[in-house]
Coordinates of C-alpha atoms and ligand atoms in Angstrom, one line a residue:
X19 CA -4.9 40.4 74.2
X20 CA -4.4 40.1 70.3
X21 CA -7.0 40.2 67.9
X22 CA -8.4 37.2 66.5
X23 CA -6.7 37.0 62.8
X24 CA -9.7 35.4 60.8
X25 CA -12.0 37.7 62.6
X26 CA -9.8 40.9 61.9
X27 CA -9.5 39.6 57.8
X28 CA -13.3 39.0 57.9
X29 CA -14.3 42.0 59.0
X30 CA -12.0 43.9 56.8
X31 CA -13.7 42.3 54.1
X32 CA -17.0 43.6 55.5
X33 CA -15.4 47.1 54.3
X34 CA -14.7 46.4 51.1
X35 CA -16.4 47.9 47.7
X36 CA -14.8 45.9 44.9
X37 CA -15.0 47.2 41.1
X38 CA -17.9 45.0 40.2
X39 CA -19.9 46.0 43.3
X40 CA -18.7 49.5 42.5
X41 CA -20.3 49.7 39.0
X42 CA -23.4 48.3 40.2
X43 CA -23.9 51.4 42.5
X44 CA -23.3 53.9 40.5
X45 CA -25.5 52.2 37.9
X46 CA -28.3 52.3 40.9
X47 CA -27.9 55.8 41.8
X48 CA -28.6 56.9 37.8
X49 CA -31.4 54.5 38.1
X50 CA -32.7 56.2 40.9
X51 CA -32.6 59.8 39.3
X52 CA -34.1 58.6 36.4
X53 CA -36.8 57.2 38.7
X54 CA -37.0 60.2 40.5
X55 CA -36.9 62.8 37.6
X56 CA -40.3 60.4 36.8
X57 CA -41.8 59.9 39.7
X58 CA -39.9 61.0 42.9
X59 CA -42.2 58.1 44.9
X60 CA -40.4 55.5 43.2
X61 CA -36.8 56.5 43.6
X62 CA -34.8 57.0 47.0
X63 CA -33.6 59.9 45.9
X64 CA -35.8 62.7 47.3
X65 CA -34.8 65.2 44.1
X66 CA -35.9 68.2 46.1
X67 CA -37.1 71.6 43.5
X68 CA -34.1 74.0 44.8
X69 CA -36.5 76.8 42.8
X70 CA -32.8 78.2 41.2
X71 CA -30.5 77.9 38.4
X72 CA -26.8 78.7 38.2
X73 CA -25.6 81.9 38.8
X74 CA -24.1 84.2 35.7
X75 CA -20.7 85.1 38.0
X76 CA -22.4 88.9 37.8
X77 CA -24.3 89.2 41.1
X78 CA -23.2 92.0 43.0
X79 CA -24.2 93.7 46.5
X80 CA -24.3 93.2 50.0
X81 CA -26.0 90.6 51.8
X82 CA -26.6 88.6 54.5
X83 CA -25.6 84.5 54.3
X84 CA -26.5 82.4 57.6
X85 CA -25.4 78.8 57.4
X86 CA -27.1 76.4 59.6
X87 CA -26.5 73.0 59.1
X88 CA -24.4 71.9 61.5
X89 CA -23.9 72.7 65.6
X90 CA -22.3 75.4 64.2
X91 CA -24.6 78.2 63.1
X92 CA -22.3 81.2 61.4
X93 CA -23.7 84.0 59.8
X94 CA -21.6 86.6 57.4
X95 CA -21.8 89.5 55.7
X96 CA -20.6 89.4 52.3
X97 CA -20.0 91.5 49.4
X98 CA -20.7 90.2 46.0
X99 CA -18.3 92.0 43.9
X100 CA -19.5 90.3 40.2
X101 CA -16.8 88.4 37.7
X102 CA -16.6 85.4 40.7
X103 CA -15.0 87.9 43.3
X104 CA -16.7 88.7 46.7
X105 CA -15.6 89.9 50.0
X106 CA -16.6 88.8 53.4
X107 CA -17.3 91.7 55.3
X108 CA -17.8 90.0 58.9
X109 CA -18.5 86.4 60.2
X110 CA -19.9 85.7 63.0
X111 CA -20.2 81.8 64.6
X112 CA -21.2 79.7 67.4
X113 CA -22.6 76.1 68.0
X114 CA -25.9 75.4 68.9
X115 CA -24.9 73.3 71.4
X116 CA -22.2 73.4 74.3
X117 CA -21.9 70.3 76.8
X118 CA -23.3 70.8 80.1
X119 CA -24.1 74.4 79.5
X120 CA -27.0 74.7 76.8
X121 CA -28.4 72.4 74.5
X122 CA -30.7 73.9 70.7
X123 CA -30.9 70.5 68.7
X124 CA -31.5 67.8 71.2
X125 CA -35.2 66.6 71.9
X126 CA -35.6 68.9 74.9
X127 CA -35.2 72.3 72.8
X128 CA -37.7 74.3 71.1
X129 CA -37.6 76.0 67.2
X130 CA -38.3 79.3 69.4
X131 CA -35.6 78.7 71.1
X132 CA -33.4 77.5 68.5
X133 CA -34.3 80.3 66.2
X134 CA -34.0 82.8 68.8
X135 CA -30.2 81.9 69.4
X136 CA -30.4 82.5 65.5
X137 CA -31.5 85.9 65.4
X138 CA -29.2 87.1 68.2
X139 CA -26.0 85.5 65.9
X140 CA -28.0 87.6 63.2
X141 CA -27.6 90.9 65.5
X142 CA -24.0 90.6 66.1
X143 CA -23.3 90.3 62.1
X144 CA -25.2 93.2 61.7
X145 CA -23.7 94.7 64.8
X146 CA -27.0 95.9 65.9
X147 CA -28.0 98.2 63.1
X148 CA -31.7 98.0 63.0
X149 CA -32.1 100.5 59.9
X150 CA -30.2 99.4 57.2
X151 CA -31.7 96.9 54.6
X152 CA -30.6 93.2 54.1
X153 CA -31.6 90.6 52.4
X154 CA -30.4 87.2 53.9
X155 CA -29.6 83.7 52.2
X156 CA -30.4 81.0 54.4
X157 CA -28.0 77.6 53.9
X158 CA -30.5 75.4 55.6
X159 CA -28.7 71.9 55.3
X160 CA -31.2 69.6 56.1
X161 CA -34.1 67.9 54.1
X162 CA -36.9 70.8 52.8
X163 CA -40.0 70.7 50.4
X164 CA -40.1 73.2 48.2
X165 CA -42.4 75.6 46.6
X166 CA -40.3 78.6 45.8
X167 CA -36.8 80.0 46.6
X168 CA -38.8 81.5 50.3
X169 CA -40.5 78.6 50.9
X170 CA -39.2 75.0 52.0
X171 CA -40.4 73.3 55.1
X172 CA -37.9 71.0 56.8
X173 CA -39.4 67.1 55.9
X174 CA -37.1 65.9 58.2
X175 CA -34.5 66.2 60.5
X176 CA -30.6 64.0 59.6
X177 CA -27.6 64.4 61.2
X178 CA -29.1 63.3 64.7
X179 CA -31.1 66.6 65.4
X180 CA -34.4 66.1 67.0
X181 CA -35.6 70.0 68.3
X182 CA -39.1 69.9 69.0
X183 CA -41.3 72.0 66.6
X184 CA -39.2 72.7 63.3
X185 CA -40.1 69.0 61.0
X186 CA -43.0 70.1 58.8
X187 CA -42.6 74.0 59.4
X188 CA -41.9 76.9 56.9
X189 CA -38.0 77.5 58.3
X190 CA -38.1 81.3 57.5
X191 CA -40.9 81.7 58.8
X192 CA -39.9 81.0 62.2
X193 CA -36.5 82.6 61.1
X194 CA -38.6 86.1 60.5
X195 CA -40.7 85.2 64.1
X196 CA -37.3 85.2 65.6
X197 CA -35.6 88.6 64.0
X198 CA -39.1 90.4 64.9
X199 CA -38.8 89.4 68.2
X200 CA -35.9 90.9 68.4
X201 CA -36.8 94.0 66.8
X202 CA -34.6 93.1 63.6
X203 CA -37.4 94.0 60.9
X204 CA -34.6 95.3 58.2
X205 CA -33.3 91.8 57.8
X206 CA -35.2 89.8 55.1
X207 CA -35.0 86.7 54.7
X208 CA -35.8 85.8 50.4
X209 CA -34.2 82.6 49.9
X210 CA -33.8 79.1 51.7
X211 CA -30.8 76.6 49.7
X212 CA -29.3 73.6 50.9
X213 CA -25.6 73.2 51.6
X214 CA -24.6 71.3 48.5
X215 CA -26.8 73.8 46.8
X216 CA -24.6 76.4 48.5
X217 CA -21.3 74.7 47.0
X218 CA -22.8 74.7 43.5
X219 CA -23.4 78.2 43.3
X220 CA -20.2 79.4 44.8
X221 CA -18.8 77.6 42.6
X222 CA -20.4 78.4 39.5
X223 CA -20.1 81.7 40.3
X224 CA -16.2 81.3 40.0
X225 CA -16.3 79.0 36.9
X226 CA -18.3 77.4 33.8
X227 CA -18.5 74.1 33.5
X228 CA -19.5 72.9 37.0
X229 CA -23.3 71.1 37.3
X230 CA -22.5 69.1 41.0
X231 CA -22.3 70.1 44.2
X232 CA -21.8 68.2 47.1
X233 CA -20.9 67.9 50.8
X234 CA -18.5 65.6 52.2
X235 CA -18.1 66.0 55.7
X236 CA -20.0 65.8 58.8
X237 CA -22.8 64.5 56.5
X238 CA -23.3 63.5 53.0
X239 CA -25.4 64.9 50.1
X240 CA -25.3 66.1 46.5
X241 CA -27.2 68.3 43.9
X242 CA -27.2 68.8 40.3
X243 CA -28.1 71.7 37.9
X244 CA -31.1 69.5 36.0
X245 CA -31.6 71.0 32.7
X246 CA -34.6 69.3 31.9
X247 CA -34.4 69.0 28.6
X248 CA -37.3 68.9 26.3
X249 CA -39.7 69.4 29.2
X250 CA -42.0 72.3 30.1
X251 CA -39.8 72.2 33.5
X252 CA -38.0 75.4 34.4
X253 CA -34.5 74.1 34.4
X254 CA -33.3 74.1 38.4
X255 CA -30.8 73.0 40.9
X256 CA -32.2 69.5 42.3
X257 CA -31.2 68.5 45.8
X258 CA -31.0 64.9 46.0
X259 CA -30.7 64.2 49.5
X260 CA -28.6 61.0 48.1
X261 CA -27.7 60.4 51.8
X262 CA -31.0 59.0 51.7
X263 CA -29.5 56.5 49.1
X264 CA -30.8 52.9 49.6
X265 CA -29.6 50.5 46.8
X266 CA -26.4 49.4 48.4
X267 CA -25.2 46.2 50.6
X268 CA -24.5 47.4 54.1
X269 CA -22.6 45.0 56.3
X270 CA -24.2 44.1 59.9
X271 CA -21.7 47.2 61.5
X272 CA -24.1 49.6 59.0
X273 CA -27.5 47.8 60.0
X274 CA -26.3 47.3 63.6
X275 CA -25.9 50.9 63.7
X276 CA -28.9 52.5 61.5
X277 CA -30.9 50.1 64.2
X278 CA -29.6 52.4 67.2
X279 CA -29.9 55.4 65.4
X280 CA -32.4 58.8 65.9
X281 CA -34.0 58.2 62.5
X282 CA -33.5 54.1 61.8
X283 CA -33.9 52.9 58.2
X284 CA -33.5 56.7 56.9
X285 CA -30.1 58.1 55.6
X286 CA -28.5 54.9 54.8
X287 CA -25.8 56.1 52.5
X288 CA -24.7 58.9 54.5
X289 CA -24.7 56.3 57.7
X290 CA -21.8 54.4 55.8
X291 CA -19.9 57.0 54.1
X292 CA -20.0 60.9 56.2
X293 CA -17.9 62.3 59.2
X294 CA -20.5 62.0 61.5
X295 CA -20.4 58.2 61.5
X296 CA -17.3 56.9 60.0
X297 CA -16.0 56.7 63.5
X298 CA -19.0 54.9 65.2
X299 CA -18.7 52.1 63.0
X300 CA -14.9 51.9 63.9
X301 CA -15.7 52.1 67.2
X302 CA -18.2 48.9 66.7
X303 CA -16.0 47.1 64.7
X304 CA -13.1 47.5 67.3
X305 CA -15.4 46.6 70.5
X306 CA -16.1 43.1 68.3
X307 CA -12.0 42.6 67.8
X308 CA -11.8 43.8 71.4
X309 CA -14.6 40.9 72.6
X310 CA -16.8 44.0 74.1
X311 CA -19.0 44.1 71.5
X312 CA -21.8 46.8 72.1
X313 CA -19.3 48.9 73.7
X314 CA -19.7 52.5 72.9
X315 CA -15.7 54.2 72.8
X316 CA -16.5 57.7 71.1
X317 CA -13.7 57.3 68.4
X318 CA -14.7 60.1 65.6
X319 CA -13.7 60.9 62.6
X320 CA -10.6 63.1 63.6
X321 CA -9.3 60.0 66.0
X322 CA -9.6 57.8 62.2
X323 CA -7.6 60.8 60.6
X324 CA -5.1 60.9 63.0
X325 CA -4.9 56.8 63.3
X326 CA -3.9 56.8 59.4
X327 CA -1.8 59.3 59.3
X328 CA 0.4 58.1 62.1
X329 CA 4.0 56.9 60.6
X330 CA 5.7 56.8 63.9
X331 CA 7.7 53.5 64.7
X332 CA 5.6 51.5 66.2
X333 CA 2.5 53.1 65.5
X334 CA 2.4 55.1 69.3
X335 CA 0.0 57.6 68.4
X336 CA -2.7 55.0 66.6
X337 CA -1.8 53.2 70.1
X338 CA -2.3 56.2 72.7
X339 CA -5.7 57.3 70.6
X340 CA -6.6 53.2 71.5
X341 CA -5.8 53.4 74.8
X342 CA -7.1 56.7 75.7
X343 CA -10.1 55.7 73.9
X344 CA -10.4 52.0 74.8
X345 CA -8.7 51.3 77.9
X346 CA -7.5 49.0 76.1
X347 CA -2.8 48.9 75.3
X348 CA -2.8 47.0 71.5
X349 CA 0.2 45.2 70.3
X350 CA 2.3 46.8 67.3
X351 CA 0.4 44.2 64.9
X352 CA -2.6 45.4 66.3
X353 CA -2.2 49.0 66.3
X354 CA -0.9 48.1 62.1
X355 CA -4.6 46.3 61.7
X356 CA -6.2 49.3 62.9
X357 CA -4.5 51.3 60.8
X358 CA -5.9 49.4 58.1
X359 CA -9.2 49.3 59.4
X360 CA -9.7 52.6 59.4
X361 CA -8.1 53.0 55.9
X362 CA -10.8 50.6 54.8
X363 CA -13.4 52.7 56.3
X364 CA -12.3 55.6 54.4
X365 CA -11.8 53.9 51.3
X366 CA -15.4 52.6 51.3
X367 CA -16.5 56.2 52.4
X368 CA -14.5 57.8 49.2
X369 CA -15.6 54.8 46.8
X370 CA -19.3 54.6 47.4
X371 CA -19.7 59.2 47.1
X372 CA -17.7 58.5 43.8
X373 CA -20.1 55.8 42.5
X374 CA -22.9 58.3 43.0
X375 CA -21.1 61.5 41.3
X376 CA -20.6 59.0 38.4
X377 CA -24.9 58.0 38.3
X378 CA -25.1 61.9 38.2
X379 CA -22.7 62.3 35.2
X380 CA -24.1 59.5 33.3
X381 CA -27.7 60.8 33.6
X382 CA -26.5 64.1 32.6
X383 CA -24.2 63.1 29.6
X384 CA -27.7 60.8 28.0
X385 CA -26.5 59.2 25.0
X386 CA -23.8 62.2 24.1
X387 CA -20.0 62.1 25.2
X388 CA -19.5 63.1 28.9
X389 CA -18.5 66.7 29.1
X390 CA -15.5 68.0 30.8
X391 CA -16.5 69.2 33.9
X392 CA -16.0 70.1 38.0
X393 CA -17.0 68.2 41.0
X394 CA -18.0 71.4 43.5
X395 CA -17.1 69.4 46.9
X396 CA -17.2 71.4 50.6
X397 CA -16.5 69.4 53.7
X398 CA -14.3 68.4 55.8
X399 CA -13.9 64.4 54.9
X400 CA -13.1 65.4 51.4
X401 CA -10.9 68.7 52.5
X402 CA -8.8 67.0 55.2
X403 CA -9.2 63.1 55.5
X404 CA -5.9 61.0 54.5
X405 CA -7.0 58.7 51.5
X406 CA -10.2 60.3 50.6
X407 CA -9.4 62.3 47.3
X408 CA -7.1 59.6 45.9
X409 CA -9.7 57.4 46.4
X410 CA -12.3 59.8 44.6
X411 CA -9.9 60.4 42.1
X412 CA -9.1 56.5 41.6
X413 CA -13.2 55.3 41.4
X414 CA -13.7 57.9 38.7
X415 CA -11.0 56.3 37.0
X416 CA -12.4 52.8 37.3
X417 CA -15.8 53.8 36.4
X418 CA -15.0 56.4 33.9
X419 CA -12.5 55.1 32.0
X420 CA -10.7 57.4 29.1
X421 CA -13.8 59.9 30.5
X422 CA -12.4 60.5 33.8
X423 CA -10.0 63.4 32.4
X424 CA -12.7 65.4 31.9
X425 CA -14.0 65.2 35.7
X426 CA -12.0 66.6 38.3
X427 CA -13.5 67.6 41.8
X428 CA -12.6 71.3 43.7
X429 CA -12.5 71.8 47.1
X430 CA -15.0 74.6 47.5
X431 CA -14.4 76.0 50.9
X432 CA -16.7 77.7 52.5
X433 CA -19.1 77.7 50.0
X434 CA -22.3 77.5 52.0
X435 CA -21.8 81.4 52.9
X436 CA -21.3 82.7 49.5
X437 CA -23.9 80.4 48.1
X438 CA -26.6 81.9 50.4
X439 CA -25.6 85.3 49.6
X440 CA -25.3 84.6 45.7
X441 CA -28.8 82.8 46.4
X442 CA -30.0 86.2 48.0
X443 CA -29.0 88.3 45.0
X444 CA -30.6 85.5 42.7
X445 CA -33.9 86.0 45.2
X446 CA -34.3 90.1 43.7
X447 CA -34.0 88.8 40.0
X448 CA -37.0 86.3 40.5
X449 CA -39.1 89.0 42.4
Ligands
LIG504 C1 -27.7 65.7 55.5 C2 -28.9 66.6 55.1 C3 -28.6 67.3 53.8 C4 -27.3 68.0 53.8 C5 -26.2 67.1 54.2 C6 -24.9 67.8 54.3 O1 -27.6 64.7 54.6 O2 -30.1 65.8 55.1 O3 -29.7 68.2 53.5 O4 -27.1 68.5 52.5 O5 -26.5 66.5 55.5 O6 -24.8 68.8 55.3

């Protein structure tokens, strides 16, 4: 069976984020943070208090870094050696969830038990040394209120975790419950930061000149070092949550999809653009072309990165991932469209987290000149996916103009780790 031509051109154009349309978003988002930097009630921005700055590059010690904001939960020991350099010292990882065998973020679990899985990954970075003192930065990548560096209860939980007993609690809190459980009193937890957070401080910490952070991978979000200029505010990282972003056009794949989703009508920028869901809405758009629409095939975003890349002659590998995926044997022209269906996904993906990074620039540049300055991007759609930073690198050009060599964006890997500990070593400065 062939696809249907007008269908497959239609849909296509479903995908598409022209330069007008572009524009308009990125006028939105700095809309929105203006909004928000008013009155956070009228924006869709959450601009969550991160309660830090940036980092002078001269932090130094040892301390603890746990990163939890994905199914996989690492925790490292790190050594802060000042001037930017550091040295991890052990890392430790595991998911919080393995098929058929155990299961810490679906509905059935429990923050006990969750955070108890925590504190034993906590143990073995520590390798059971119940004397000496830490103090651990927690990368808590999910939606938090606020009141101090210690202090930020989860609002809400994204990225399709639902464990019973965490939304509206202190997170270190039942991060110190767990450790004492476990006898691990030495270990302190001092400050809570979000991923993108994370990225900005690692990578301040390495260079000037860098105010953004974001993550690009299995979700989406961004932050930005508000200086809050001529206000009594202390000036402070703000976590947007921009996933959460709400002025834009999704198609009916996008509304289909937020519809079946754990949290509907939340996260509707991050539902169109991150890892996690780039390759559900391929899968929806293929099950229309393939007249089994509904059908649920579990393409991901891998099986998109793999279809692009594919230059064999007659596309076999875009056709075996199909198949294997599908049931389903496609033609060569059909195995091509896909190709470029999933390019468009990408492009969109790549266009629309630009539009956003430009709002933030424009808000922070006021009436001046735009600065030169770094994009601080972790993740693994911005690291690895075909077509993503060309893409970036292109929409900065279209919105920026002349501008846009003054922005380029750094790939900062790993950053979630040494952010937490940098945030740690900030934590003894504030106390
Ligand atoms: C989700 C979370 C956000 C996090 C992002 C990237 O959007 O809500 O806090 O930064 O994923 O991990």
């Amino acid at each position: 069976m062939a696809f249907d031509k007008n269908q497959f051109a239609e849909i296509i154009e479903e995908f598409k984020v022209d330069g007008t349309r572009l524009h308009e978003v990125a006028a939105d988002f700095r809309y929105d943070l203006r909004k928000g930097l008013e009155n956070p009630d009228e924006s869709s921005l959450r601009m969550l208090k991160s309660y830090v700055g940036l980092p002078t590059g001269e932090e130094t010690g040892e301390y603890l870094a746990l990163d939890f904001g994905g199914t996989n939960v690492r925790v490292l020991r790190i050594r802060l050696d000042g001037h930017g350099k550091f040295e991890v010292l052990k890392k430790v990882a595991k998911p919080l969830r393995v098929e058929g065998v155990y299961d810490f973020v679906g509905e059935g679990s429990t923050a006990e038990q969750q955070f108890d899985f925590i504190a034993e990954l906590v143990d073995e970075a520590i390798e059971g040394d119940h004397t000496t003192k830490y103090l651990l930065g927690h990368t808590f990548s999910f939606p938090s209120e606020q009141t101090d560096l210690y202090n930020a209860k989860l609002i809400i939980w994204t990225k399709e975790f639902a464990t019973a007993g965490v939304e509206g609690k202190v997170v270190n809190d039942l991060l110190k419950e767990a450790l004492h459980r476990q006898g691990i009193d030495n270990v302190e937890p001092t400050a809570v930061i979000n991923d993108t957070v994370a990225v900005l401080l690692a990578a301040a910490y390495k260079q000037a000149d860098t105010y953004i952070g974001s993550i690009y991978a299995t979700g989406h979000n961004t932050c930005y070092f508000e200086p809050f200029k001529g206000k009594a505010e202390r000036p402070m990282i703000l976590n947007l949550e921009s996933g959460g972003f709400m002025k834009l056009a999704p198609n009916r794949f996008d509304a289909e999809f937020d519809a079946q989703s754990e949290k509907p009508g939340e996260q509707r920028l991050e539902k169109m653009v991150s890892g996690r869901y780039m390759g559900e809405l391929f899968g929806m758009a293929i099950a229309e072309l393939l007249g089994e629409k509904g059908k649920k095939y579990g393409f991901t975003s891998i099986d998109m990165s793999n279809i692009i890349l594919d230059e064999t002659a007659g596309l076999t590998e875009v056709g075996r991932i199909v198949s294997a995926k599908t049931g389903h044997d496609l033609e060569e022209v059909d195995r091509q469209r896909l190709q470029e269906l999933a390019s468009a996904l990408v492009v969109r993906s790549a266009r629309l987290v630009t539009a956003t990074y430009v709002g933030i620039i424009w808000q922070l540049a006021g009436d001046d000149a735009i600065k030169k300055q770094h994009i601080a991007i972790d993740g693994s759609v911005y690291e690895k996916m075909p077509l993503a930073k060309e893409n970036i690198m292109r929409a900065l050009s279209e919105l920026l103009g002349e501008s846009a060599s003054l922005v380029d964006t750094v790939l900062e890997n790993g950053g979630s780790g040494l952010g937490a500990a940098i945030a740690a070593a900030m934590s003894q400065k504030q106390a």
